[in-house]
Tab-separated table of C-alpha atoms in Angstrom:
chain	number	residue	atom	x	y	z
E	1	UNK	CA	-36.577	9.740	-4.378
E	2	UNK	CA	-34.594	12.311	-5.768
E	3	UNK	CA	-34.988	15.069	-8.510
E	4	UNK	CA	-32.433	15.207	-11.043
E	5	UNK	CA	-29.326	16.714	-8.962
E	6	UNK	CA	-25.673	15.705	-9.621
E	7	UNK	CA	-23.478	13.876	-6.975
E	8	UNK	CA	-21.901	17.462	-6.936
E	9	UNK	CA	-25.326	19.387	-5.566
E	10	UNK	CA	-25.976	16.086	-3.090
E	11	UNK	CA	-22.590	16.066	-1.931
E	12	UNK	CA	-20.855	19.064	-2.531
E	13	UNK	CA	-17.096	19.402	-2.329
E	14	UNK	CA	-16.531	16.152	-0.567
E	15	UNK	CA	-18.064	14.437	-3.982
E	16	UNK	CA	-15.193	14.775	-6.160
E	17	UNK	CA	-12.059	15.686	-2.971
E	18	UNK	CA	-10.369	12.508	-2.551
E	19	UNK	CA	-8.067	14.033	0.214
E	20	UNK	CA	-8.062	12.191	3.084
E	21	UNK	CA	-6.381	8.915	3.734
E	22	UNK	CA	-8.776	5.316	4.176
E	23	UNK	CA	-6.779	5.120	7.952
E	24	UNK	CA	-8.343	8.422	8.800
E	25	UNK	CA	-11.576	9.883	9.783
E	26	UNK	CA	-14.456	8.161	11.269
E	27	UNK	CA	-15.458	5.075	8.850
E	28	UNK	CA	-18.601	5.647	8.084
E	29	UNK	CA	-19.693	3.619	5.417
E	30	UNK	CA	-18.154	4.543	1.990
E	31	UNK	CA	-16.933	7.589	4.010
E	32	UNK	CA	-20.763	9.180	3.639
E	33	UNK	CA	-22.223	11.724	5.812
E	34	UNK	CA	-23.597	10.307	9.186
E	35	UNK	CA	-27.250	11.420	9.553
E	36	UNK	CA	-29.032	10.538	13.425
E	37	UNK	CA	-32.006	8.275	12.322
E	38	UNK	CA	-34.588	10.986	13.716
E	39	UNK	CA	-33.434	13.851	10.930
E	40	UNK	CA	-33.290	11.742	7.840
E	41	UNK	CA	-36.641	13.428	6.489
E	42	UNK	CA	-34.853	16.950	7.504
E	43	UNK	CA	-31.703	16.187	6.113
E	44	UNK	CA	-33.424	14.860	2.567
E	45	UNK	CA	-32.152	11.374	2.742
E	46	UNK	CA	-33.059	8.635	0.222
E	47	UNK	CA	-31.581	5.735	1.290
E	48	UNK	CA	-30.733	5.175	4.947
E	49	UNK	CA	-27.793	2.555	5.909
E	50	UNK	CA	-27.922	0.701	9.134
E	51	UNK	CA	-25.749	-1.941	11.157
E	52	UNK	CA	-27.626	-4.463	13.107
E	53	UNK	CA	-24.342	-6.163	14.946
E	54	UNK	CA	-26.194	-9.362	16.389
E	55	UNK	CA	-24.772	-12.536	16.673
E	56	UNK	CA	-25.632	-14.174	19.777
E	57	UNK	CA	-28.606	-15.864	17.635
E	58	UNK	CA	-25.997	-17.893	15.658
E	59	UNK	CA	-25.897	-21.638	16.315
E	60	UNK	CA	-22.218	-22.110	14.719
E	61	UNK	CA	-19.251	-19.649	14.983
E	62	UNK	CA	-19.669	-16.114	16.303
E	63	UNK	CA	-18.332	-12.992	15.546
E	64	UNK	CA	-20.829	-11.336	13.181
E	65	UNK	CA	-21.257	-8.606	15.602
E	66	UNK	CA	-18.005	-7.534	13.844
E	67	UNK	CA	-20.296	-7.439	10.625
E	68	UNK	CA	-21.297	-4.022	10.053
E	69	UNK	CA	-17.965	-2.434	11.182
E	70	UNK	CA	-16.189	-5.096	8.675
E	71	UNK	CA	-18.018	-3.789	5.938
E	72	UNK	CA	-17.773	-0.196	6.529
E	73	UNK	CA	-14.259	-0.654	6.678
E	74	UNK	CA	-13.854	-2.289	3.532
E	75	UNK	CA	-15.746	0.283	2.040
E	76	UNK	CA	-13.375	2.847	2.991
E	77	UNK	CA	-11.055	1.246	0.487
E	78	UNK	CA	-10.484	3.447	-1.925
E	79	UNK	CA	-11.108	6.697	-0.213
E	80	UNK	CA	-14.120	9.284	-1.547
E	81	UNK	CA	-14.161	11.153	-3.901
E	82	UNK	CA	-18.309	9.233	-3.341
E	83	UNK	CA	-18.112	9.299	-7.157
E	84	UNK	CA	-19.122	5.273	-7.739
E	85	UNK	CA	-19.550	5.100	-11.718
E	86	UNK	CA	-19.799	1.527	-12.643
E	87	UNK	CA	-17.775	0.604	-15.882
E	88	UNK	CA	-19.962	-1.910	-16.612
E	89	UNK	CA	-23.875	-0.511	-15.589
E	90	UNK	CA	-22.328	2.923	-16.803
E	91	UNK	CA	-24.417	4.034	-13.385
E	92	UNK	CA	-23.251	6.472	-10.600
E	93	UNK	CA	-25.648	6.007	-7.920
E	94	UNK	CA	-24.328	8.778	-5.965
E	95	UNK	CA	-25.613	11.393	-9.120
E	96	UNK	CA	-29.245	10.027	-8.128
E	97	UNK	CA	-29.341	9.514	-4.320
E	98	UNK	CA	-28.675	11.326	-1.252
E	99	UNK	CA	-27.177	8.205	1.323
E	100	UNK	CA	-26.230	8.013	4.730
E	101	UNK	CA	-24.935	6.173	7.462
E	102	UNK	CA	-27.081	6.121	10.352
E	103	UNK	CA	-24.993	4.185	12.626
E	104	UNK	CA	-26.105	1.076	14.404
E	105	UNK	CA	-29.017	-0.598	16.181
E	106	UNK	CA	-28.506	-0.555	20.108
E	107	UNK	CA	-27.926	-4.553	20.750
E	108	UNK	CA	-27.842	-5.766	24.594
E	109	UNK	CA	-25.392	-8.911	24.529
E	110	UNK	CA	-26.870	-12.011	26.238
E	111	UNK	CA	-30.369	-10.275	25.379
E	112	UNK	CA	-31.257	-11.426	21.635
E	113	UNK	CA	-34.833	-11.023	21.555
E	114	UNK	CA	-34.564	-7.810	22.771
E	115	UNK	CA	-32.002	-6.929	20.637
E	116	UNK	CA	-33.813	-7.878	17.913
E	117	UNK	CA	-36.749	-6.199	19.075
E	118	UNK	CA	-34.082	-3.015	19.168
E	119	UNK	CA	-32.940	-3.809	15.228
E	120	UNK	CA	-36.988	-3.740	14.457
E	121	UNK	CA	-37.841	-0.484	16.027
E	122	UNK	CA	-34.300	1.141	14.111
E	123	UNK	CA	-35.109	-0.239	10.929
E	124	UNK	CA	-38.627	0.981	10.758
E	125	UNK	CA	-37.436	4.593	12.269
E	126	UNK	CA	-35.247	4.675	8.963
E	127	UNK	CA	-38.145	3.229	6.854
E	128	UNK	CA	-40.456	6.081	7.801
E	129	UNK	CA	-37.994	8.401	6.127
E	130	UNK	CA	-35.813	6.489	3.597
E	131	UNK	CA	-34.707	3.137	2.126
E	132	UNK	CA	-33.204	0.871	4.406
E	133	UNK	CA	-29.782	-1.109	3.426
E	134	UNK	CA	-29.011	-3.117	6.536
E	135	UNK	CA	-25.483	-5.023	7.350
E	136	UNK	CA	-25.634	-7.712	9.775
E	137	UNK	CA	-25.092	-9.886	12.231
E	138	UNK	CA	-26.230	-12.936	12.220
E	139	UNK	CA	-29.738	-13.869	9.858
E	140	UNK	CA	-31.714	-13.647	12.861
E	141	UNK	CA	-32.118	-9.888	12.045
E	142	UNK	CA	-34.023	-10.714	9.002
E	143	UNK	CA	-37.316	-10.613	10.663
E	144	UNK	CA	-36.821	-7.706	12.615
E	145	UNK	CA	-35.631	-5.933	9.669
E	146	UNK	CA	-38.917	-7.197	7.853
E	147	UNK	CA	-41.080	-6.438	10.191
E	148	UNK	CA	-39.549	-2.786	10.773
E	149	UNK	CA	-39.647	-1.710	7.297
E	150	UNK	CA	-42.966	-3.523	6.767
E	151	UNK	CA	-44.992	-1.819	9.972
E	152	UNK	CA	-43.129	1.582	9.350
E	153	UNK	CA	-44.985	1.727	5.647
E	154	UNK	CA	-47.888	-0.357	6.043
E	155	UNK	CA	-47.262	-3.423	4.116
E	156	UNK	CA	-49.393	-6.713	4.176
E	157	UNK	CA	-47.943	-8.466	1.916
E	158	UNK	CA	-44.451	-9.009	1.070
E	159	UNK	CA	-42.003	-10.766	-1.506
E	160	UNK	CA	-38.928	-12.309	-0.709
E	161	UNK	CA	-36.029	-12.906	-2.731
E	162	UNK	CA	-33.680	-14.773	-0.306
E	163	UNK	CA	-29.998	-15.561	-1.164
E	164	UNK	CA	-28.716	-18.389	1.057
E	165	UNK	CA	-27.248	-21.367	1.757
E	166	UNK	CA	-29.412	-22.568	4.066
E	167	UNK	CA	-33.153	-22.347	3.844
E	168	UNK	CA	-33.674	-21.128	7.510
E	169	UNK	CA	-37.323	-22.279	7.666
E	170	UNK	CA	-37.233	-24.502	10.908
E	171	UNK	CA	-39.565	-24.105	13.484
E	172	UNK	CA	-37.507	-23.881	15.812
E	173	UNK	CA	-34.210	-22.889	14.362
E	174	UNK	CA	-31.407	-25.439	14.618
E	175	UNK	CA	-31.104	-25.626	18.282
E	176	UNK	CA	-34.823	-24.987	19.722
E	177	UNK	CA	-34.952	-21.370	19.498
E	178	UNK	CA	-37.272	-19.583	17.615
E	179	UNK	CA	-35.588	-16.114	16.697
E	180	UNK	CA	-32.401	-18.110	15.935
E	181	UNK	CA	-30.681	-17.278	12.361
E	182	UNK	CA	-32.274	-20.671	11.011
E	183	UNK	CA	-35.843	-19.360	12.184
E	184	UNK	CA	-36.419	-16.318	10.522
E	185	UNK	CA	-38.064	-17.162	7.249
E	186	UNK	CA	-40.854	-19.458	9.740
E	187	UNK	CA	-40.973	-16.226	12.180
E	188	UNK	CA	-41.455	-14.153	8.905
E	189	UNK	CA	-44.202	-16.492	6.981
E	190	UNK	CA	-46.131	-16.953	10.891
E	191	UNK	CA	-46.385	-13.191	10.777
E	192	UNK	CA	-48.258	-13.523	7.506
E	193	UNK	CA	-45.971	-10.872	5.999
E	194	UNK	CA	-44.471	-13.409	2.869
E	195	UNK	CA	-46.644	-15.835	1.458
E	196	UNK	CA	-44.584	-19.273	-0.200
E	197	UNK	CA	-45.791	-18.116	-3.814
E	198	UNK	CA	-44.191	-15.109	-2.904
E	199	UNK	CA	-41.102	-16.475	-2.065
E	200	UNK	CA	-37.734	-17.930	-3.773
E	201	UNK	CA	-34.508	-19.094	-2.383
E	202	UNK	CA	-31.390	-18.739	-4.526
E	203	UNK	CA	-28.134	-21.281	-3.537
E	204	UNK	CA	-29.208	-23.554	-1.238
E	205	UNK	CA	-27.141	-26.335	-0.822
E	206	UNK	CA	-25.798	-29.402	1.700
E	207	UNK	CA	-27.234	-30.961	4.206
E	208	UNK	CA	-29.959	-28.750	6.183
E	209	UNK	CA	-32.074	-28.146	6.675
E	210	UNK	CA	-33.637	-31.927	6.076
E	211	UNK	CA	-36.449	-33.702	3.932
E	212	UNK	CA	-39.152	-32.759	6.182
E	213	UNK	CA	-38.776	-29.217	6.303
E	214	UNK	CA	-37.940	-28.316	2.407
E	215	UNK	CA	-41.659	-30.864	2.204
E	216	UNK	CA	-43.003	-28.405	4.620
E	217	UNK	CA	-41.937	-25.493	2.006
E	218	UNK	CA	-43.146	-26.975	-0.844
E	219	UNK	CA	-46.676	-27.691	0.463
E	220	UNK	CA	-46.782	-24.085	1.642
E	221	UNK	CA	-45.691	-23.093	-2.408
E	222	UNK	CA	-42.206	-22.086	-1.649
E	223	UNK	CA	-39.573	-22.128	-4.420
E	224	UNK	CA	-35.651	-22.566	-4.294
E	225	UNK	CA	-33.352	-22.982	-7.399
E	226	UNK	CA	-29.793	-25.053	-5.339
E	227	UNK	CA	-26.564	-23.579	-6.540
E	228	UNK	CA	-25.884	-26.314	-8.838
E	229	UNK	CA	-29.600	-25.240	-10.713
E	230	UNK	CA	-27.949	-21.540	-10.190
E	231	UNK	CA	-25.168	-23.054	-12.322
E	232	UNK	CA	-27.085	-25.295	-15.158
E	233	UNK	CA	-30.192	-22.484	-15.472
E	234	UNK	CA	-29.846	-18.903	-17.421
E	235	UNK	CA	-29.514	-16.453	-14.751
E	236	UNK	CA	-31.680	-14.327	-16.128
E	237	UNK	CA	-34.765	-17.123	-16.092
E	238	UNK	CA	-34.258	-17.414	-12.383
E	239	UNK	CA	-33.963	-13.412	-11.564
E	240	UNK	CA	-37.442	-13.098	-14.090
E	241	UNK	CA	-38.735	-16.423	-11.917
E	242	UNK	CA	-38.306	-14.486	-8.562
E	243	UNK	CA	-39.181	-11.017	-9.580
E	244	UNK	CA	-42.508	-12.370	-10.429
E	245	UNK	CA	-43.113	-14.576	-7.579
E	246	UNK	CA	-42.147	-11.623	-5.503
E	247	UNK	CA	-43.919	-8.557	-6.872
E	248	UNK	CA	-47.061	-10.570	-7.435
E	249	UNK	CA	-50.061	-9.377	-5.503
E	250	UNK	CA	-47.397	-7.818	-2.958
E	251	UNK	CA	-47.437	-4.374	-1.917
E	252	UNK	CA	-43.147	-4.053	-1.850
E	253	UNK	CA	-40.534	-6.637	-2.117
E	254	UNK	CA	-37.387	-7.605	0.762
E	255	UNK	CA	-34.082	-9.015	-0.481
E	256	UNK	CA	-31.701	-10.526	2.144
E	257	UNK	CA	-28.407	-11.643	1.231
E	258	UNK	CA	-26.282	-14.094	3.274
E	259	UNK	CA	-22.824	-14.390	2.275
E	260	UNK	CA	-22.411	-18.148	2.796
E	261	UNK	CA	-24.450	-18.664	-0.194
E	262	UNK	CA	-20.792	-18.040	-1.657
E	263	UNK	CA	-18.316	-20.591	-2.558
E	264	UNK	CA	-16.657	-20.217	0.635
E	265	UNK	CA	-13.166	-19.947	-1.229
E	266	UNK	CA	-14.327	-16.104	-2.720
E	267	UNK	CA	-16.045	-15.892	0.849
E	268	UNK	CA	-14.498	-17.096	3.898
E	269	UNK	CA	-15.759	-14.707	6.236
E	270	UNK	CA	-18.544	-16.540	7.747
E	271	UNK	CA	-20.220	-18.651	10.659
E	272	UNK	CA	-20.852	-21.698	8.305
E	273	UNK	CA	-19.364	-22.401	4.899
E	274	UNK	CA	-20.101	-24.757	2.572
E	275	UNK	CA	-18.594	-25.780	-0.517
E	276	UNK	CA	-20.245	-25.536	-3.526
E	277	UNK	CA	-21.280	-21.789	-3.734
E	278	UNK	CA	-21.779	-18.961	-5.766
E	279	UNK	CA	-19.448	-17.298	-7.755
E	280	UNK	CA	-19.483	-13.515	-7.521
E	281	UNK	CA	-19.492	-12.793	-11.017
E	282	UNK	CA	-23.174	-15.081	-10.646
E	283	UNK	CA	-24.048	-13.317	-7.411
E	284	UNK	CA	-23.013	-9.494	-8.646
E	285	UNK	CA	-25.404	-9.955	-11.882
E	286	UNK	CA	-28.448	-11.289	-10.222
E	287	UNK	CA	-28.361	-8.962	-7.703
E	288	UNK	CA	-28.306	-6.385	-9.796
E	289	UNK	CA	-30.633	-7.721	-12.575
E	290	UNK	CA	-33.098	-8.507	-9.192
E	291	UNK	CA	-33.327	-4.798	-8.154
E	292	UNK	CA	-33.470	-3.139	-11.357
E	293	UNK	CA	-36.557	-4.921	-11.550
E	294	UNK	CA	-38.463	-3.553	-8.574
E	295	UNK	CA	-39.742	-0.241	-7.404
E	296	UNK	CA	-37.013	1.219	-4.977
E	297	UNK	CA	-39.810	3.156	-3.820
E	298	UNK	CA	-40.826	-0.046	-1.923
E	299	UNK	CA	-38.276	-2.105	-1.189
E	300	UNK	CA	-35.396	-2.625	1.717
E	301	UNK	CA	-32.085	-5.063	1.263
E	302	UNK	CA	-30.093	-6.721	3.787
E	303	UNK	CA	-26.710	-8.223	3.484
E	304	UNK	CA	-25.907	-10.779	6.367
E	305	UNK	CA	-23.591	-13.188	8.468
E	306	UNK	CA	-20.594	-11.406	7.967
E	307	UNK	CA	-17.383	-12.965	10.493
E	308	UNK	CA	-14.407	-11.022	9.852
E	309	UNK	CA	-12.656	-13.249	11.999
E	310	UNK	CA	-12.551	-16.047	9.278
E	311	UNK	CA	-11.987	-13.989	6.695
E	312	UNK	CA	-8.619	-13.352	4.763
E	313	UNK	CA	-6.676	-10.019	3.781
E	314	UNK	CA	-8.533	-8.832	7.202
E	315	UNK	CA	-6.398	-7.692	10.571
E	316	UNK	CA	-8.946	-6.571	12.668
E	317	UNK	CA	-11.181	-4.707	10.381
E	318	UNK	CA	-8.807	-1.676	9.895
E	319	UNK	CA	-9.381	-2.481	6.136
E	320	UNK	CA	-11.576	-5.129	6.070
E	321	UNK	CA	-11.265	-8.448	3.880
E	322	UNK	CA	-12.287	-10.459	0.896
E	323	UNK	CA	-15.540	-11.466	2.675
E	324	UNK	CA	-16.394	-7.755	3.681
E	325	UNK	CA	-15.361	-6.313	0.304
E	326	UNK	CA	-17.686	-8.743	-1.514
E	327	UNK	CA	-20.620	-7.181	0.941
E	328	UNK	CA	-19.857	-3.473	0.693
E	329	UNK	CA	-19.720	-4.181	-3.337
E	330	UNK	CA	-23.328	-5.669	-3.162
E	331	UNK	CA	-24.271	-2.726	-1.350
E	332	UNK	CA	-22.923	-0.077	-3.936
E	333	UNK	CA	-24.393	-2.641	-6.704
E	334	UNK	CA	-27.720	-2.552	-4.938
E	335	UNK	CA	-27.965	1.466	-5.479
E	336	UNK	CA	-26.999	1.344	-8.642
E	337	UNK	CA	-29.656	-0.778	-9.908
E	338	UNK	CA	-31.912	1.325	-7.074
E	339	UNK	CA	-30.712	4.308	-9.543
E	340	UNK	CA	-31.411	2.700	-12.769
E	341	UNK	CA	-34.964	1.220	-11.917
E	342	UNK	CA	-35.933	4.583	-10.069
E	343	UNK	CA	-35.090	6.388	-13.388
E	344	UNK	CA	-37.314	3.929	-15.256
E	345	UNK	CA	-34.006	2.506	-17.153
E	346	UNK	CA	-32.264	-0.773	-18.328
E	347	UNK	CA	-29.026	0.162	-18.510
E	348	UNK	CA	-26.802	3.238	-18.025
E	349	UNK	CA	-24.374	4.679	-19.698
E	350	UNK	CA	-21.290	2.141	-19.750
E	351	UNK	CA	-17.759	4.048	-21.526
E	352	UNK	CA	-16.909	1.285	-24.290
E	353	UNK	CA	-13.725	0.832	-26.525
E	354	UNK	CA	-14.032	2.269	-30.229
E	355	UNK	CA	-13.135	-0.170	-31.710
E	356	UNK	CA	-15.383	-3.456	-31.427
E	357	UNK	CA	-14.653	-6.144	-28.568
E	358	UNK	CA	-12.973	-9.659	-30.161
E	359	UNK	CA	-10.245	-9.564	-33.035
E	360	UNK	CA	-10.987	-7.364	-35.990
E	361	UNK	CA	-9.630	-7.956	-39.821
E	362	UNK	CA	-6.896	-5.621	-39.139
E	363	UNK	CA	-5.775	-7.159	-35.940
E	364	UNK	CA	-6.158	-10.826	-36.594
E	365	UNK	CA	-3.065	-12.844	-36.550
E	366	UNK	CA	-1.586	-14.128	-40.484
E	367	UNK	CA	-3.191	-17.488	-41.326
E	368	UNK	CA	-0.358	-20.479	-41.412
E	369	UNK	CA	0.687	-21.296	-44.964
């Protein structure tokens, strides 16, 4: 990655400027420099962002598509300065890492595999240079994005840390099509990239995929913790459960996120909600505690299904909404803990009170008589 420059010698001027409104300019994402995929090497990029705006492999409600330009949008809000120091990581990841926005995947509507096929050939252009952070679309993209990233580096063997609702291990994907966004994890394991030791799903919950397919996954060694074991088990036993399933024997490790593995009342936005969710305070932490504990030298992240048409606070994606807020903030918290773990640390430098959290003698209210 990077040596040890400031935000200031990444980013220059525009780093700590905070003079232009969120309505204006081209929204890139977070407002960062726009960098053509081909000249990411040249231009000493790090990490490499990328829409894949796909949704005509969604069995449910569409709109995806509107994913990536969602997200960027509600990462406009507030405007740069690019400074992003965490209170609570005490972590800037813009002092460590040159980002860009590289725009978005060609798609051909009414054409998903080769759209797909598209997303794949983006993704591993970016790989070859930088990280990739991808914002779907539907889950479909998942493989592509896999496989990209995977060919572009010459990995064999993969781990998987897979956020979800759904496990989106059928054969043939809810409605008989085998790059639809319930296929991927099958289309992924076929491929022999992801092993099901290697694997863990976090937040399934409801009713599918059915009994025969979760048998299917745990024949083949596959792990999943539901959202009500998210909520009864230590979150840090379940991030140290995956990290080690993931990173062991693998050559790098994928995380894909999927927003309706929310409680659909923090996260609306999306083609099929189900009560029951995640929390973000629960999502934010293990996401955070997942990368810090792998090598952002090999790894890629994707963040996925995205509607801004269900969402609230959104009209039209000129500022984005709740749904699209909660993915641009996974994002940022994803190269933070990319920063930390890069740096070989646990924590950064968090700006505390003085004086000691919780009542002190001084402060603590008279005792009744």
């Amino acid at each position: 990655m990077t040596d040890d420059r400031s935000g200031r010698d990444i980013y220059g001027e525009a780093y700590d400027e905070a003079n232009e409104p969120i309505f204006s300019g081209i929204p890139s994402f977070l407002k960062l420099p726009e960098v053509d995929r081909e000249d990411l090497d040249e231009e000493d990029v790090d990490v490499g962002i990328i829409g894949a705006p796909l949704d005509t492999a969604t069995t449910i409600r569409p709109g995806t598509r509107y994913g990536p330009r969602a997200v960027r949008a509600a990462s406009t809000v507030p405007s740069p300065p690019y400074q992003h120091f965490n209170i609570e990581t005490g972590v800037d990841p813009f002092d460590h890492f040159s980002v860009a926005d590289t725009g978005d995947a060609s798609v051909s509507p009414g054409d998903t595999r080769q759209s797909q096929l598209n997303i794949e050939d983006a993704v591993s252009e970016v790989s070859e240079q930088a990280t990739p952070i991808v914002i779907g679309g539907d889950h479909s993209i998942s493989y592509p994005d896999i496989k990209g990233w995977a060919e572009a580096n010459g990995y064999e063997d993969v781990g998987l840390i897979h956020f979800d609702c759904h496990a989106d291990t059928g054969d043939e994907g809810l409605t008989g099509f085998e790059y639809d966004h319930g296929a991927w994890v099958k289309r992924v394991f076929d491929d022999g990239l992801v092993t099901g030791e290697n694997y863990t799903l976090i937040g399934p919950r409801g009713f599918w995929p059915g009994p025969e397919i979760y048998e299917e996954m745990r024949e083949a060694g596959m792990k999943w913790y539901t959202a009500m074991d998210v909520e009864e088990w230590d979150l840090d036993d379940i991030v140290t459960d995956a990290v080690q399933r993931a990173t062991e024997d693998t050559d790098a490790v994928w995380v894909s996120f999927d927003v309706d593995v929310m409680e659909p009342a923090f996260a609306p936005g999306t083609g099929e909600p189900e009560p029951g969710g995640l929390v973000p305070r629960e999502a934010i932490y293990m996401i955070r505690e997942v990368v810090r504990a792998l090598d952002p030298e090999d790894f890629g992240f994707d963040v996925v299904e995205v509607s801004p048409a269900y969402d609230t606070s959104d009209s039209n994606s000129y500022n984005g909404g709740v749904t699209s807020g909660l993915a641009n903030r996974l994002i940022i918290e994803v190269l933070g803990s990319m920063a930390l773990a890069d740096q070989g640390l646990e924590s950064g430098d968090p700006i505390r009170p003085k004086e000691p959290l919780g009542p002190t003698e001084e402060t603590e209210a008279p005792a009744d008589d």
